[in-house]
Short mmCIF file of C-alpha atoms and ligand atoms in Angstrom, two decimals:
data_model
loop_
_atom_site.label_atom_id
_atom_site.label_comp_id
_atom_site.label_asym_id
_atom_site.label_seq_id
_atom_site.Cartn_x
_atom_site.Cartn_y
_atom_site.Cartn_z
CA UNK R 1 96.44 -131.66 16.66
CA UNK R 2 98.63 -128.97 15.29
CA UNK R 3 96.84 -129.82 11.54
CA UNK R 4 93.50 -129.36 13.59
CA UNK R 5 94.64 -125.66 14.80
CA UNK R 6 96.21 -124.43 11.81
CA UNK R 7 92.72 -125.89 9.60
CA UNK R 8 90.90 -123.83 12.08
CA UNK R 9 92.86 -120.29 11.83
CA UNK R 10 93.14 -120.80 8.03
CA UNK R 11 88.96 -121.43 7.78
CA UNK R 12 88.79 -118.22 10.39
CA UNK R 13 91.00 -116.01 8.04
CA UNK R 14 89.17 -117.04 5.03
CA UNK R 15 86.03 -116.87 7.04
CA UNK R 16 87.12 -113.43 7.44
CA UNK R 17 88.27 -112.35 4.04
CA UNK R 18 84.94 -113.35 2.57
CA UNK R 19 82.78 -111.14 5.20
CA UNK R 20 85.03 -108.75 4.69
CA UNK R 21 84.82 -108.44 0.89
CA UNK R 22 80.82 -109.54 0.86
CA UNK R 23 79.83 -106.66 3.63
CA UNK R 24 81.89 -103.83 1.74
CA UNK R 25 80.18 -105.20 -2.00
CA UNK R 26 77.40 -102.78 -3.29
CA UNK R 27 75.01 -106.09 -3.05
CA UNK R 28 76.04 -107.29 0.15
CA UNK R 29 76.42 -110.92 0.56
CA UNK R 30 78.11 -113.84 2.32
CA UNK R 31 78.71 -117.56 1.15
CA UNK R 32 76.31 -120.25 2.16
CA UNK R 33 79.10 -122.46 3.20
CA UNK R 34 79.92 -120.11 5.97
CA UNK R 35 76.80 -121.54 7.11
CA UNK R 36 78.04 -124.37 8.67
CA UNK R 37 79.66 -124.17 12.02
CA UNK R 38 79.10 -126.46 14.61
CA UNK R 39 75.77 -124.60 15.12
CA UNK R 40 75.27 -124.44 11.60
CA UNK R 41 75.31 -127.84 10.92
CA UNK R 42 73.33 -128.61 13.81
CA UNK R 43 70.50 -126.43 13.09
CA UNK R 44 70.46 -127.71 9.42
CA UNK R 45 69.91 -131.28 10.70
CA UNK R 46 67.41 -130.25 12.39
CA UNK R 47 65.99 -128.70 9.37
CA UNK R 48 66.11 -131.48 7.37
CA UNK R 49 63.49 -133.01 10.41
CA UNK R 50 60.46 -129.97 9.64
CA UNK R 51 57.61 -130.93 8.17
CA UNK R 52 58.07 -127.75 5.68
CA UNK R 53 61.34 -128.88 4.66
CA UNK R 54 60.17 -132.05 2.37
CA UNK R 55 63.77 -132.61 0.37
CA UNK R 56 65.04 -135.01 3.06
CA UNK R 57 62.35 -137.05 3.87
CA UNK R 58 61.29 -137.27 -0.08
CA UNK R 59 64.74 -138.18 -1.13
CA UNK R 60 65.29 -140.81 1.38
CA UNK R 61 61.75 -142.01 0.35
CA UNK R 62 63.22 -142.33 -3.20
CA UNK R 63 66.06 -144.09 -2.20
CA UNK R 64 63.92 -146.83 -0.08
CA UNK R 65 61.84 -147.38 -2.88
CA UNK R 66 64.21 -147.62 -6.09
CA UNK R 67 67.51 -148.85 -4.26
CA UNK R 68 67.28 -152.08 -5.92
CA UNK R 69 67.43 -150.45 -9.68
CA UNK R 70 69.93 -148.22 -8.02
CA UNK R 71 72.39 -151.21 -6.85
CA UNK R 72 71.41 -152.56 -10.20
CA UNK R 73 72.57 -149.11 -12.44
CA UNK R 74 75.80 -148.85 -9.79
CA UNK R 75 76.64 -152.37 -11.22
CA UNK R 76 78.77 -155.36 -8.66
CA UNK R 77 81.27 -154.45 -6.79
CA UNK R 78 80.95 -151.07 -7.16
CA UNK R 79 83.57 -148.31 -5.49
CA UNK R 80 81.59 -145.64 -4.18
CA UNK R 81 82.68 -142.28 -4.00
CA UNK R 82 80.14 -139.76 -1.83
CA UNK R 83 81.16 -136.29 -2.04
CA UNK R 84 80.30 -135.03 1.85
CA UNK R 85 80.22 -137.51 4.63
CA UNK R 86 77.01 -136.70 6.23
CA UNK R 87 74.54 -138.41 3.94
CA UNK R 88 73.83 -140.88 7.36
CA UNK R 89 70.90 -142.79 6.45
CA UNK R 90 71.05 -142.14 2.24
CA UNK R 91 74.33 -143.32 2.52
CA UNK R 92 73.58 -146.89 4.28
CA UNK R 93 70.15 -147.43 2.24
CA UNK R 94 72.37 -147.54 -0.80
CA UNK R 95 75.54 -149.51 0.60
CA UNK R 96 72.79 -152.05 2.09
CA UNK R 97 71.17 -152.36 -1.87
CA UNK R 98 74.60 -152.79 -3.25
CA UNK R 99 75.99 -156.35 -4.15
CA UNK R 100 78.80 -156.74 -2.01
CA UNK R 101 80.34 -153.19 -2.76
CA UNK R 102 84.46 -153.13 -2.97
CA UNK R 103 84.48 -149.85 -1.56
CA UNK R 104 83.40 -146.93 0.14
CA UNK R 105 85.54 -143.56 -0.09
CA UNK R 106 83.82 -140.62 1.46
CA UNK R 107 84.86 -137.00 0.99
CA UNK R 108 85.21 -134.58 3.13
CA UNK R 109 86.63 -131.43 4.31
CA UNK R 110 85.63 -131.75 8.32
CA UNK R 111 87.75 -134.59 9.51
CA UNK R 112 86.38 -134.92 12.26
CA UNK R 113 82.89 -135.52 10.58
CA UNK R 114 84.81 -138.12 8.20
CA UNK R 115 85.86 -140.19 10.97
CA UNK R 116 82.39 -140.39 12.73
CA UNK R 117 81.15 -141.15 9.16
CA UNK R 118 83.45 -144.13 8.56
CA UNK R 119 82.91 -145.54 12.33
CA UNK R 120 79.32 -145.51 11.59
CA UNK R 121 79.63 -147.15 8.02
CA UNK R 122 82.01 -149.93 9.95
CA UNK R 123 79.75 -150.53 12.54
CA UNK R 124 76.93 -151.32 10.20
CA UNK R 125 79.05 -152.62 7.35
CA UNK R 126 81.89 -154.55 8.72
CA UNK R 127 82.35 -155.98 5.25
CA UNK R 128 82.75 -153.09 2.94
CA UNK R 129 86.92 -151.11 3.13
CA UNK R 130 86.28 -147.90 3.78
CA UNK R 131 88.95 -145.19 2.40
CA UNK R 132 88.28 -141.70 4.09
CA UNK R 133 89.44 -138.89 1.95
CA UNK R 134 90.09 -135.25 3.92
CA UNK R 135 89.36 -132.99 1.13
CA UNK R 136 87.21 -129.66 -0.21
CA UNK R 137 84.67 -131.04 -2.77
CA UNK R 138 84.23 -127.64 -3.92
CA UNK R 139 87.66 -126.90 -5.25
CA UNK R 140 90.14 -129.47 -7.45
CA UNK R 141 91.20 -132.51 -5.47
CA UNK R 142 93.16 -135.52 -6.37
CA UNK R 143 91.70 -139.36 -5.24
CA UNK R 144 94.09 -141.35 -4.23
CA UNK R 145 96.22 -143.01 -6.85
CA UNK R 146 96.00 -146.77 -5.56
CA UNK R 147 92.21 -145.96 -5.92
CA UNK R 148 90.68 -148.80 -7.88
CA UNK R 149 89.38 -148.06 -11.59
CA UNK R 150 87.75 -151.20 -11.75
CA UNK R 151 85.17 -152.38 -10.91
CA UNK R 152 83.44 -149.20 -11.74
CA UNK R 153 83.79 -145.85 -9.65
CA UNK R 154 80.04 -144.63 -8.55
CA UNK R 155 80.37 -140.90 -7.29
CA UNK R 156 76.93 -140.29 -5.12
CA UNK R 157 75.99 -136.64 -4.42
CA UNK R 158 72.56 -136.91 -2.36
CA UNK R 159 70.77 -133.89 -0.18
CA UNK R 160 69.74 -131.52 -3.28
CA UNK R 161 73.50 -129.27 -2.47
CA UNK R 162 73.89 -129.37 -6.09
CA UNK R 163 70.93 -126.74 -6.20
CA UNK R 164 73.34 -124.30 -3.60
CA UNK R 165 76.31 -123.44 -6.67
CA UNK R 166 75.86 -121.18 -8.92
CA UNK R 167 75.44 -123.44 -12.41
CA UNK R 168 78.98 -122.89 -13.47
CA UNK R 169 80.30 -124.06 -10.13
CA UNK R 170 77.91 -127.13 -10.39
CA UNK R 171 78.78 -127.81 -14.12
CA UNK R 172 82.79 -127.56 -12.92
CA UNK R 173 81.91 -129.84 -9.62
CA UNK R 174 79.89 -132.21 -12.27
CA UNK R 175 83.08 -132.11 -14.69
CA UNK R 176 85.47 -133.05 -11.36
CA UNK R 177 83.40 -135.85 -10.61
CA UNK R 178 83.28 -136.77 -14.43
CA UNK R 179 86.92 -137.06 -14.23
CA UNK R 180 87.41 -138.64 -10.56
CA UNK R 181 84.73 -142.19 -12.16
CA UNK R 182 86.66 -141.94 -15.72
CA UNK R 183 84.74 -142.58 -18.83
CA UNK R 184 82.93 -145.82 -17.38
CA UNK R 185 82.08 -144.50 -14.10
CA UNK R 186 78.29 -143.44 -12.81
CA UNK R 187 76.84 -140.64 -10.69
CA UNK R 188 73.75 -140.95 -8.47
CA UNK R 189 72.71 -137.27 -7.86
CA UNK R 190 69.84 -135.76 -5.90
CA UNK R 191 68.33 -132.81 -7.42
CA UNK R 192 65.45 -130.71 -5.76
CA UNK R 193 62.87 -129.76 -8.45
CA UNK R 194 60.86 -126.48 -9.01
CA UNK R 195 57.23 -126.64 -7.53
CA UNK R 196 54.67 -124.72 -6.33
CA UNK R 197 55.54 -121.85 -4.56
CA UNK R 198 53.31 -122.77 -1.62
CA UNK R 199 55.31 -125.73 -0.79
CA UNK R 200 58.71 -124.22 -1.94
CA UNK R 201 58.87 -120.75 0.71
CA UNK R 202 57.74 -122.46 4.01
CA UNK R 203 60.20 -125.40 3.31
CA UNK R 204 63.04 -122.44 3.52
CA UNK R 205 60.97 -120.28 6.28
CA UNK R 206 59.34 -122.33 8.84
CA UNK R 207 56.83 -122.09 11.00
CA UNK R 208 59.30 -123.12 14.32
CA UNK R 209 61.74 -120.39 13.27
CA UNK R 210 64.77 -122.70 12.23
CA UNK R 211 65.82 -121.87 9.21
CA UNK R 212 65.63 -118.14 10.55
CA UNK R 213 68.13 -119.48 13.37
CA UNK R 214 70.32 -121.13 11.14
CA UNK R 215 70.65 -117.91 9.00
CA UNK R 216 71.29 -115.34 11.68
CA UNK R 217 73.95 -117.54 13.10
CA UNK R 218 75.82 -116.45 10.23
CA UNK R 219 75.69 -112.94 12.09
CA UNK R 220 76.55 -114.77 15.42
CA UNK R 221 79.29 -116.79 13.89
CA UNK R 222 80.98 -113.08 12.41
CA UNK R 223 80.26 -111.75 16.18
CA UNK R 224 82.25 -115.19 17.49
CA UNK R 225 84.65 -115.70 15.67
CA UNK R 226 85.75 -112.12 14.02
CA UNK R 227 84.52 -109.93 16.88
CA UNK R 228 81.52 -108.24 15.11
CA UNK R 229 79.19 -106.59 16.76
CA UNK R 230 76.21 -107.26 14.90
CA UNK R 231 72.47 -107.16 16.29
CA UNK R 232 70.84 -110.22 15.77
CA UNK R 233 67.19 -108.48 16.82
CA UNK R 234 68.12 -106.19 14.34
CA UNK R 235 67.43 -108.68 11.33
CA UNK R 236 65.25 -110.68 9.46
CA UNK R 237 64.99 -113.80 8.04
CA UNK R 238 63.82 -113.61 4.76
CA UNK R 239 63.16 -116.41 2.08
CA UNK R 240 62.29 -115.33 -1.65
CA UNK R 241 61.85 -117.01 -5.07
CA UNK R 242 64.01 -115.68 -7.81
CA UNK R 243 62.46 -116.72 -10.84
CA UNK R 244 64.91 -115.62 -13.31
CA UNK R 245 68.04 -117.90 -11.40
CA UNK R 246 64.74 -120.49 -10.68
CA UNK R 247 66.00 -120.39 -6.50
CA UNK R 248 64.92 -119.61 -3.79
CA UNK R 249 67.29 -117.41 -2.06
CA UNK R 250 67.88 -116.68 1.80
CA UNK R 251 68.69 -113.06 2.86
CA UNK R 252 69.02 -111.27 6.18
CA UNK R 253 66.83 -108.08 5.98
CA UNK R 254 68.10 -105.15 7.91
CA UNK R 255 65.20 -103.88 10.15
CA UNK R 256 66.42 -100.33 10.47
CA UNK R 257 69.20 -98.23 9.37
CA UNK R 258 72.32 -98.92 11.14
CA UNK R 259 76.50 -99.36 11.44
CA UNK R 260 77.79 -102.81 12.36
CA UNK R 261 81.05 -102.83 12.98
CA UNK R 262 82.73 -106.12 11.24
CA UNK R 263 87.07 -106.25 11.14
CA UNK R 264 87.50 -102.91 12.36
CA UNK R 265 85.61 -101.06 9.51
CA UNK R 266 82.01 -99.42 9.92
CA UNK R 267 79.54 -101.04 7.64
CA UNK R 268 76.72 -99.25 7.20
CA UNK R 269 73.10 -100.68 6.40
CA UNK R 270 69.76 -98.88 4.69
CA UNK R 271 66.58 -100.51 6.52
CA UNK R 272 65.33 -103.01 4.32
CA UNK R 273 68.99 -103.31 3.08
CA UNK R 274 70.19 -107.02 2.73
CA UNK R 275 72.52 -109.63 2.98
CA UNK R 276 72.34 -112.49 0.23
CA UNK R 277 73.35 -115.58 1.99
CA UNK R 278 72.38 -118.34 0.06
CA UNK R 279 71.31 -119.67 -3.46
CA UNK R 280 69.28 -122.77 -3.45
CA UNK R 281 68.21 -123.75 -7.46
CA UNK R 282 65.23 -126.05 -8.25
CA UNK R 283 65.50 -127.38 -11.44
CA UNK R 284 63.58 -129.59 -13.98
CA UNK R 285 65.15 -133.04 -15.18
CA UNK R 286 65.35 -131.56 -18.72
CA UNK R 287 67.70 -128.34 -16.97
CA UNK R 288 69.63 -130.02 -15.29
CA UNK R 289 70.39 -132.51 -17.91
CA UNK R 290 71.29 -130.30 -20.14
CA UNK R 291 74.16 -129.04 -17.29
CA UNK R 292 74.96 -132.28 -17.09
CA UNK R 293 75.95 -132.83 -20.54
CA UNK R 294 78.12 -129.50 -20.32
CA UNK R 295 80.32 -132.00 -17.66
CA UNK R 296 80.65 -134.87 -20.08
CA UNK R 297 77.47 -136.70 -18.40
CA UNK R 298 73.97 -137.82 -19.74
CA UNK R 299 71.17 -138.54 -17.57
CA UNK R 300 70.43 -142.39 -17.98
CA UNK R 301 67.80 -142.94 -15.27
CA UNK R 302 65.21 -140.85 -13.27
CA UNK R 303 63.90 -141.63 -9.71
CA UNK R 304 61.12 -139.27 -9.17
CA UNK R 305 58.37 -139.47 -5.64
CA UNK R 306 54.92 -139.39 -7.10
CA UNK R 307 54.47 -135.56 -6.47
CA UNK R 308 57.55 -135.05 -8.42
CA UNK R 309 59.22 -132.92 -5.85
CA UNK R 310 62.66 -134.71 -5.98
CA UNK R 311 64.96 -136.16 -8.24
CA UNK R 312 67.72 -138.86 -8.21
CA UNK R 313 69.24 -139.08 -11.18
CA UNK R 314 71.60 -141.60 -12.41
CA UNK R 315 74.34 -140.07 -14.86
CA UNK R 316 76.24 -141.81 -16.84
C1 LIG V 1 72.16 -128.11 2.00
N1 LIG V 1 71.14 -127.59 1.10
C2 LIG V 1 70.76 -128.58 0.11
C3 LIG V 1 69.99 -126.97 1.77
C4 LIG V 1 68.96 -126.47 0.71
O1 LIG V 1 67.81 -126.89 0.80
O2 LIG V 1 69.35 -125.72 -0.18
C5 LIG V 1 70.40 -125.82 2.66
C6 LIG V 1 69.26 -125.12 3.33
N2 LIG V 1 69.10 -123.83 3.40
C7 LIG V 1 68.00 -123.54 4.05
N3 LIG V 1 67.41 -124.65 4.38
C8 LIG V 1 68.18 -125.67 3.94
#
């Protein structure tokens, strides 16, 4: 319980550090991963339900379809290592294609989330051992050392998040997984692909308003938890395409001129001033191969829907 409160006041602080430092920047901007509060990650699933937002339903559709091949390039009895628990339904459409798999070991930092993710998985699975690991995907981490090398370590990284680092973050988190399979380990990795721009902007700015709700609760979340006193009515959701990074990129447009106050300082806003909150790259297969290969991975298969929107690649 203790752990609990002292995760919770360390997240706040850092939470706080990171508004602090992105509100007082010339380009103002805050991390996506401050996105996901309880209400964060609640409007996001519902997200992943629009019928704009096609890289959930198109990846799961790719999964259904080539999850044979998939259990097939994973090899028998393979450990699988998914880096954030809340793949749900990915996550059992590949465990079901797998021949009897030795393990499952998801990742992540909520543990709460972990241990509704591994009650689910042994409720459906009552075969496979499951070996929750509590730790920040994003940063260095250690598996634990009992882990089995063999049979072969499969890291799976569904739900397109590579696309929300910036490419040296990816090629570092690409490189950690590279050395958390070892040299004959896999990777099953879903990547979101560039595509018209007429699909691409309503998927990030719906019709329903969702995605705008999801990004002002960043605002609410500073007004929560740090005692901001920011005017949600005040801003904008905005979604643009950046083609030079080759993302789409979320922002919260100031509608007038105006002083927040955030922390105890005054931050001042231009109208039409914004805050960056969040990166998400489309690549092609050849793109993101070539990252891969900066990690010490090559791209050995391609699982592509018939519109070629999405991509699950299988590294090796
Ligand atoms: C989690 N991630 C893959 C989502 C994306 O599509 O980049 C986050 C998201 N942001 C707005 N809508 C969805």
């Amino acid at each position: 319980m203790l752990e609990r409160v002292d995760f919770r006041e360390a997240q706040r602080e850092a939470f706080r550090a990171d508004v602090v430092a992105g509100l007082t920047a010339t380009r103002k901007t805050l991390p996506s991963r401050w996105l996901y509060d309880d209400r964060g990650s609640a409007l996001f699933e519902e997200i992943t339900q629009l019928p704009e937002y096609y890289p959930t339903r198109t990846e799961t559709a790719i999964l259904r379809t080539h999850a044979a091949e998939m259990a097939a390039f994973c090899g028998a009895r393979a450990v699988l290592i998914e880096y954030g628990a809340g793949a749900g339904v990915k996550t059992e459409i590949l465990l079901g294609a797998l021949e009897s798999p030795a393990l499952y070991v998801p990742v992540d930092i909520a543990g709460d989330f972990l241990v509704d993710a591994a009650e689910r998985i042994e409720r459906r699975f009552p075969y496979i051992e499951i070996r929750p690991v509590v730790a920040d995907f994003t940063a260095d981490f250690d598996l634990p050392a009992d882990l089995p090398r063999l049979p072969p370590r499969v890291a799976f990284f569904p739900g397109s998040t590579i696309g929300n680092l910036a490419p040296p973050d990816a090629a570092e988190f690409l490189k950690r997984m590279r050395a958390h399979v070892g040299p004959q380990g896999k990777a099953i990795v879903g990547v979101d692909l560039r595509k018209d721009l007429g699909v691409l902007l309503p998927a990030y700015d719906d019709a329903a308003g969702v995605t705008a709700a999801f990004n002002l609760n960043l605002l609410e979340r500073a007004n929560r938890e740090l005692g901001a006193d920011f005017d949600l009515a005040a801003f904008a959701h905005e979604a643009r395409w950046n083609e030079a990074k080759s993302a789409v990129e979320m922002h919260l447009v100031s509608r007038r001129a105006q002083t927040v106050r955030v922390d105890g300082r005054a931050v001042r806003f231009e109208a039409g001033e914004t805050i960056h909150t969040e990166d998400s790259r489309k690549y092609d297969v050849d793109g993101f191969s070539r990252l891969a290969q900066t990690a010490g991975w090559s791209v050995a298969r391609e699982w592509l829907d018939p519109d070629r929107r999405f991509a699950v690649l299988g590294l090796a």
